[in-house]
mmCIF file of C-alpha atoms in Angstrom:
data_model
loop_
_atom_site.group_PDB
_atom_site.id
_atom_site.type_symbol
_atom_site.label_atom_id
_atom_site.label_comp_id
_atom_site.label_asym_id
_atom_site.label_seq_id
_atom_site.Cartn_x
_atom_site.Cartn_y
_atom_site.Cartn_z
ATOM 1 C CA MET A 289 99.297 68.387 59.576
ATOM 2 C CA ARG A 290 100.702 66.349 62.440
ATOM 3 C CA SER A 291 97.878 67.433 64.747
ATOM 4 C CA ALA A 292 95.232 66.462 62.180
ATOM 5 C CA PHE A 293 96.824 63.038 61.675
ATOM 6 C CA VAL A 294 96.841 62.366 65.410
ATOM 7 C CA ASN A 295 93.195 63.324 65.731
ATOM 8 C CA LEU A 296 92.237 60.860 62.991
ATOM 9 C CA CYS A 297 94.097 58.094 64.769
ATOM 10 C CA LEU A 298 92.512 58.742 68.179
ATOM 11 C CA PHE A 299 90.901 55.547 69.419
ATOM 12 C CA ILE A 300 87.853 55.849 71.669
ATOM 13 C CA TYR A 301 86.334 52.713 73.169
ATOM 14 C CA ILE A 302 83.025 52.716 75.039
ATOM 15 C CA MET A 303 82.938 49.591 77.172
ATOM 16 C CA SER A 304 79.642 50.309 78.893
ATOM 17 C CA PRO A 305 77.429 53.307 79.666
ATOM 18 C CA SER A 306 79.630 54.018 82.678
ATOM 19 C CA GLN A 307 83.145 53.615 81.227
ATOM 20 C CA VAL A 308 84.941 55.392 78.379
ATOM 21 C CA GLY A 309 88.469 54.623 77.250
ATOM 22 C CA ILE A 310 90.673 56.785 75.054
ATOM 23 C CA ASN A 311 93.558 54.906 73.443
ATOM 24 C CA THR A 312 92.644 51.811 75.456
ATOM 25 C CA SER A 313 90.134 49.017 74.879
ATOM 26 C CA ASN A 314 90.101 48.136 78.564
ATOM 27 C CA PRO A 315 89.164 51.282 80.525
ATOM 28 C CA GLU A 316 89.772 50.982 84.248
ATOM 29 C CA ALA A 317 87.875 54.124 85.263
ATOM 30 C CA THR A 318 84.803 56.101 84.246
ATOM 31 C CA LEU A 319 87.131 58.006 81.900
ATOM 32 C CA ASP A 320 90.469 56.314 81.197
ATOM 33 C CA ILE A 321 92.913 58.251 78.995
ATOM 34 C CA ARG A 322 96.109 56.552 77.893
ATOM 35 C CA GLN A 323 99.076 58.033 76.076
ATOM 36 C CA SER A 324 99.162 57.027 72.428
ATOM 37 C CA ASN A 325 102.194 55.954 70.440
ATOM 38 C CA PHE A 326 102.406 59.458 69.020
ATOM 39 C CA VAL A 327 104.714 61.552 71.220
ATOM 40 C CA LEU A 328 103.045 64.887 72.063
ATOM 41 C CA ASP A 329 103.912 67.477 74.702
ATOM 42 C CA ASP A 330 100.326 67.651 75.974
ATOM 43 C CA ILE A 331 98.279 64.613 76.933
ATOM 44 C CA PHE A 332 95.175 66.635 77.892
ATOM 45 C CA SER A 333 94.297 70.185 76.877
ATOM 46 C CA ILE A 334 91.367 72.576 77.353
ATOM 47 C CA LYS A 335 91.196 75.878 75.451
ATOM 48 C CA ASP A 336 88.807 78.827 75.483
ATOM 49 C CA SER A 337 86.844 80.083 72.479
ATOM 50 C CA GLN A 338 89.848 82.153 71.379
ATOM 51 C CA GLY A 339 92.151 79.155 71.354
ATOM 52 C CA ASN A 340 93.981 80.156 74.537
ATOM 53 C CA GLN A 341 95.174 77.358 76.775
ATOM 54 C CA ILE A 342 93.135 77.113 80.018
ATOM 55 C CA PHE A 343 94.164 73.786 81.518
ATOM 56 C CA THR A 344 96.885 71.394 80.398
ATOM 57 C CA ILE A 345 98.246 68.058 81.544
ATOM 58 C CA LYS A 346 101.686 67.530 80.086
ATOM 59 C CA ASN A 347 102.956 64.205 78.809
ATOM 60 C CA ASP A 348 105.069 63.736 81.962
ATOM 61 C CA GLY A 349 102.183 64.500 84.354
ATOM 62 C CA ARG A 350 102.860 68.202 84.954
ATOM 63 C CA VAL A 351 99.698 70.313 85.331
ATOM 64 C CA GLN A 352 99.598 73.899 84.091
ATOM 65 C CA THR A 353 96.843 76.500 84.202
ATOM 66 C CA LYS A 354 96.053 79.494 82.007
ATOM 67 C CA GLY A 355 99.062 81.659 81.188
ATOM 68 C CA VAL A 356 101.686 79.149 82.353
ATOM 69 C CA ASN A 357 104.122 77.950 79.703
ATOM 70 C CA ASN A 358 106.578 75.072 80.068
ATOM 71 C CA SER A 359 106.912 75.276 83.838
ATOM 72 C CA PRO A 360 109.305 72.680 85.324
ATOM 73 C CA LEU A 361 107.003 72.288 88.343
ATOM 74 C CA LEU A 362 104.513 69.461 88.788
ATOM 75 C CA PHE A 363 101.656 71.921 89.422
ATOM 76 C CA ASP A 364 101.921 75.616 88.512
ATOM 77 C CA LEU A 365 99.248 78.324 88.943
ATOM 78 C CA ARG A 366 101.413 81.354 88.150
ATOM 79 C CA GLY A 367 99.725 82.553 84.996
ATOM 80 C CA GLY A 368 99.521 86.225 85.907
ATOM 81 C CA GLU A 369 95.732 86.104 86.173
ATOM 82 C CA GLU A 370 93.507 87.441 88.941
ATOM 83 C CA GLY A 371 92.842 84.645 91.412
ATOM 84 C CA ASP A 372 96.027 82.659 90.708
ATOM 85 C CA VAL A 373 95.999 81.280 94.233
ATOM 86 C CA LEU A 374 95.694 77.921 95.920
ATOM 87 C CA ALA A 375 93.083 77.611 98.669
ATOM 88 C CA VAL A 376 93.912 75.397 101.661
ATOM 89 C CA GLY A 377 91.159 73.883 103.805
ATOM 90 C CA ASN A 378 90.871 71.845 106.979
ATOM 91 C CA THR A 379 90.787 68.085 107.512
ATOM 92 C CA THR A 380 89.919 65.721 110.334
ATOM 93 C CA LEU A 381 92.511 63.203 109.178
ATOM 94 C CA SER A 382 95.194 62.289 111.670
ATOM 95 C CA TYR A 383 98.773 63.126 110.751
ATOM 96 C CA GLU A 384 99.395 59.387 110.227
ATOM 97 C CA ASP A 385 96.527 59.041 107.748
ATOM 98 C CA ALA A 386 97.383 62.278 105.953
ATOM 99 C CA GLY A 387 101.043 61.336 105.588
ATOM 100 C CA GLU A 388 104.005 63.683 105.800
ATOM 101 C CA GLY A 389 104.054 66.999 103.939
ATOM 102 C CA VAL A 390 100.323 67.893 104.022
ATOM 103 C CA ILE A 391 99.209 71.449 104.841
ATOM 104 C CA LYS A 392 95.871 72.255 106.466
ATOM 105 C CA TYR A 393 94.215 75.454 107.680
ATOM 106 C CA GLU A 394 92.088 75.616 110.828
ATOM 107 C CA ILE A 395 89.543 78.408 110.488
ATOM 108 C CA ASP A 396 88.699 78.605 114.206
ATOM 109 C CA SER A 397 92.312 79.113 115.300
ATOM 110 C CA ASN A 398 93.379 80.937 112.111
ATOM 111 C CA LYS A 399 96.496 78.753 111.924
ATOM 112 C CA TYR A 400 98.270 76.579 109.359
ATOM 113 C CA TYR A 401 99.631 73.131 110.187
ATOM 114 C CA LEU A 402 102.074 70.776 108.465
ATOM 115 C CA SER A 403 101.892 67.023 108.925
ATOM 116 C CA THR A 404 105.153 65.379 109.989
ATOM 117 C CA ASP A 405 106.028 61.844 111.027
ATOM 118 C CA SER A 406 104.980 62.633 114.605
ATOM 119 C CA ALA A 407 102.241 65.311 114.663
ATOM 120 C CA TRP A 408 100.406 68.172 112.986
ATOM 121 C CA LYS A 409 102.866 71.011 113.651
ATOM 122 C CA GLU A 410 101.904 74.671 113.523
ATOM 123 C CA ILE A 411 103.502 76.702 110.740
ATOM 124 C CA ASN A 412 104.841 79.918 112.241
ATOM 125 C CA LEU A 413 103.876 82.765 109.920
ATOM 126 C CA LYS A 414 105.260 85.556 112.088
ATOM 127 C CA PRO A 415 106.878 88.134 109.796
ATOM 128 C CA LEU A 416 110.618 88.622 109.708
ATOM 129 C CA ARG A 417 111.979 90.779 112.483
ATOM 130 C CA VAL A 418 112.675 94.358 111.602
ATOM 131 C CA LEU A 419 116.314 95.345 111.285
ATOM 132 C CA VAL A 420 117.362 98.839 110.275
ATOM 133 C CA SER A 421 120.935 100.043 110.063
ATOM 134 C CA ALA A 422 121.862 103.528 108.927
ATOM 135 C CA ARG A 423 124.391 106.333 109.161
ATOM 136 C CA PRO A 424 123.773 110.080 109.278
ATOM 137 C CA GLN A 425 124.717 111.868 106.093
ATOM 138 C CA GLU A 426 128.260 113.231 105.921
ATOM 139 C CA GLY A 427 128.769 116.820 107.021
ATOM 140 C CA ILE A 428 125.630 117.326 109.116
ATOM 141 C CA THR A 429 126.262 120.136 111.600
ATOM 142 C CA ILE A 430 124.506 120.791 114.900
ATOM 143 C CA GLU A 431 124.722 124.459 115.763
ATOM 144 C CA ASN A 432 125.415 125.603 119.309
ATOM 145 C CA ASP A 433 122.372 126.000 121.555
ATOM 146 C CA LEU A 434 120.027 124.576 118.923
ATOM 147 C CA THR A 435 118.125 121.302 118.430
ATOM 148 C CA LYS A 436 118.671 119.317 115.241
ATOM 149 C CA LYS A 437 116.038 116.844 114.017
ATOM 150 C CA PHE A 438 117.686 114.103 111.987
ATOM 151 C CA ILE A 439 116.040 113.591 108.614
ATOM 152 C CA ASN A 440 118.965 112.661 106.383
ATOM 153 C CA TRP A 441 119.986 109.039 106.873
ATOM 154 C CA LYS A 442 122.161 106.884 104.675
ATOM 155 C CA ILE A 443 120.325 103.548 104.823
ATOM 156 C CA LEU A 444 122.523 100.451 104.990
ATOM 157 C CA SER A 445 119.773 97.901 105.636
ATOM 158 C CA ASP A 446 115.980 98.244 105.795
ATOM 159 C CA ASP A 447 114.035 95.296 104.359
ATOM 160 C CA TYR A 448 110.664 96.785 105.332
ATOM 161 C CA GLN A 449 111.530 100.287 104.052
ATOM 162 C CA SER A 450 110.435 101.504 107.465
ATOM 163 C CA MET A 451 112.647 104.615 107.480
ATOM 164 C CA ASP A 452 111.091 107.596 105.727
ATOM 165 C CA LEU A 453 113.990 109.338 103.992
ATOM 166 C CA THR A 454 112.044 112.598 103.701
ATOM 167 C CA SER A 455 110.977 112.983 107.328
ATOM 168 C CA GLY A 456 113.648 110.832 108.992
ATOM 169 C CA TYR A 457 110.933 108.974 110.901
ATOM 170 C CA PHE A 458 110.944 105.241 111.590
ATOM 171 C CA LYS A 459 107.475 103.650 111.206
ATOM 172 C CA ALA A 460 106.798 100.290 112.857
ATOM 173 C CA PRO A 461 105.783 97.741 110.170
ATOM 174 C CA HIS A 462 103.857 95.835 112.842
ATOM 175 C CA SER A 463 103.226 96.046 116.573
ATOM 176 C CA GLY A 464 106.161 95.015 118.737
ATOM 177 C CA ASN A 465 109.064 95.990 120.954
ATOM 178 C CA TYR A 466 111.795 97.919 119.116
ATOM 179 C CA ALA A 467 115.271 98.533 120.523
ATOM 180 C CA PHE A 468 117.533 101.252 119.153
ATOM 181 C CA TYR A 469 121.166 102.262 119.470
ATOM 182 C CA LEU A 470 122.769 105.498 118.300
ATOM 183 C CA ASN A 471 126.467 106.362 118.266
ATOM 184 C CA ILE A 472 127.646 109.645 116.750
ATOM 185 C CA THR A 473 131.189 110.987 116.615
ATOM 186 C CA PHE A 474 131.918 114.587 115.714
ATOM 187 C CA GLN A 475 134.935 116.221 114.135
ATOM 188 C CA LYS A 476 137.695 117.433 116.452
ATOM 189 C CA SER A 477 136.417 120.535 118.188
ATOM 190 C CA MET A 478 136.515 122.697 121.296
ATOM 191 C CA VAL A 479 134.000 121.884 124.028
ATOM 192 C CA ASN A 480 133.327 124.322 126.869
ATOM 193 C CA ALA A 481 133.119 123.266 130.505
ATOM 194 C CA ASN A 482 129.767 122.347 132.060
ATOM 195 C CA THR A 483 128.098 121.692 128.702
ATOM 196 C CA TYR A 484 126.281 118.710 127.270
ATOM 197 C CA PHE A 485 124.660 116.901 124.355
ATOM 198 C CA GLU A 486 121.022 115.886 124.780
ATOM 199 C CA THR A 487 119.769 113.089 122.497
ATOM 200 C CA SER A 488 116.007 112.525 122.333
ATOM 201 C CA PHE A 489 113.955 109.733 120.779
ATOM 202 C CA LEU A 490 110.344 110.856 120.376
ATOM 203 C CA THR A 491 107.361 108.718 119.341
ATOM 204 C CA SER A 492 104.168 109.820 117.623
ATOM 205 C CA ASP A 493 102.162 109.136 120.817
ATOM 206 C CA ASP A 494 104.473 111.277 122.996
ATOM 207 C CA LYS A 495 106.691 108.582 124.484
ATOM 208 C CA LYS A 496 110.208 109.905 125.007
ATOM 209 C CA ILE A 497 113.689 108.626 125.859
ATOM 210 C CA LYS A 498 116.561 111.042 126.519
ATOM 211 C CA CYS A 499 120.304 110.535 126.937
ATOM 212 C CA PHE A 500 122.870 113.090 128.148
ATOM 213 C CA ASP A 501 126.594 113.269 127.403
ATOM 214 C CA THR A 502 128.183 115.890 129.651
ATOM 215 C CA TYR A 503 131.530 117.700 129.752
ATOM 216 C CA ALA A 504 132.671 118.985 133.158
ATOM 217 C CA VAL A 505 135.842 120.667 131.871
ATOM 218 C CA SER A 506 136.702 122.405 128.630
ATOM 219 C CA SER A 507 138.758 120.427 126.141
ATOM 220 C CA THR A 508 139.584 119.854 122.505
ATOM 221 C CA ASN A 509 138.641 116.372 121.355
ATOM 222 C CA TYR A 510 136.295 114.311 119.207
ATOM 223 C CA PRO A 511 132.938 114.662 120.978
ATOM 224 C CA THR A 512 130.936 111.428 120.975
ATOM 225 C CA ILE A 513 127.371 110.711 121.991
ATOM 226 C CA GLN A 514 125.688 107.369 122.624
ATOM 227 C CA CYS A 515 122.069 106.575 123.340
ATOM 228 C CA SER A 516 120.072 103.347 123.507
ATOM 229 C CA GLY A 517 116.650 102.196 124.651
ATOM 230 C CA SER A 518 113.467 100.552 123.454
ATOM 231 C CA PHE A 519 109.857 101.400 122.675
ATOM 232 C CA LEU A 520 106.724 99.256 122.605
ATOM 233 C CA LEU A 521 105.147 100.478 119.368
ATOM 234 C CA ASP A 522 101.825 99.853 117.691
ATOM 235 C CA GLN A 523 101.774 99.198 113.959
ATOM 236 C CA ASP A 524 102.432 102.422 111.987
ATOM 237 C CA GLU A 525 103.543 104.279 115.119
ATOM 238 C CA THR A 526 106.665 106.366 114.480
ATOM 239 C CA PHE A 527 109.680 107.762 116.276
ATOM 240 C CA HIS A 528 112.535 110.059 115.312
ATOM 241 C CA VAL A 529 115.822 111.446 116.658
ATOM 242 C CA GLU A 530 116.622 114.963 117.851
ATOM 243 C CA ILE A 531 119.943 116.223 119.258
ATOM 244 C CA PHE A 532 120.578 119.412 121.227
ATOM 245 C CA GLN A 533 124.031 120.697 122.197
ATOM 246 C CA ASN A 534 125.372 123.751 124.032
ATOM 247 C CA THR A 535 129.127 123.100 123.864
ATOM 248 C CA GLY A 536 129.764 126.656 122.681
ATOM 249 C CA TYR A 537 130.736 125.579 119.156
ATOM 250 C CA SER A 538 129.150 124.060 116.063
ATOM 251 C CA GLN A 539 129.639 120.299 115.937
ATOM 252 C CA THR A 540 129.953 118.439 112.611
ATOM 253 C CA ILE A 541 129.344 114.693 112.296
ATOM 254 C CA ILE A 542 131.916 112.208 110.998
ATOM 255 C CA GLN A 543 129.793 109.739 109.050
ATOM 256 C CA GLU A 544 132.129 106.732 109.056
ATOM 257 C CA TYR A 545 132.295 106.747 112.872
ATOM 258 C CA SER A 546 128.557 107.196 113.382
ATOM 259 C CA PHE A 547 125.885 104.510 113.368
ATOM 260 C CA PHE A 548 122.170 104.055 114.046
ATOM 261 C CA SER A 549 120.365 100.718 114.389
ATOM 262 C CA ILE A 550 116.832 99.543 115.174
ATOM 263 C CA VAL A 551 116.032 95.918 115.990
ATOM 264 C CA GLU A 552 112.686 94.299 116.724
ATOM 265 C CA LEU A 553 112.961 92.231 119.897
#
């Protein structure tokens, strides 16, 4: 009933063929809409044939598109519809004329710029650097005179989900230089003289980095291996870890003292 009453009280004034006023007898534009004395949430509303809201201007100036309900933002496109995006174009305005806080897109350079109080400054859209930290699973054993490919990692951090938990491979989310560091400590064990651990990092295009930890005399201790290096990888290129040992005994990893990290440089 309230809506019907408001519609009856709507005052439209046509001042001339070129000016129309709604709720004002003195339009100051081609179409001049003023808020009436009746307090409504919406000052302007467009609906489709099914009565669904398409475009709304709220009483306080907020603009909302289809599917958006009571957003606190001044302009909100997030209605869950295909094409809910905002297109940004270019301008020849100087940063002074544009004013601070304006975004433009230069097609030729494929770059975005933000106007400040001193210049158009490029917006750096480089993705976040990759950081992976992981530990080998507890209880992994490397048998004597055999090579073990590491596939079971306990992931501590991996924002890009770049470590494949099934294969144990790291896949580069984008092209770049990736540094790695591996430290593994084994349970207390015998180690024969003139033996070694060989740690290999192997990429999908046959690049390889190897590290050797050698033992000149026999001893009983906590064998430890360390290996570090870096690869220049293309996007989606992979690498993985393999360890060989011939100490004469099986060697079992202590998880809490072992660590693997990958950082994009």
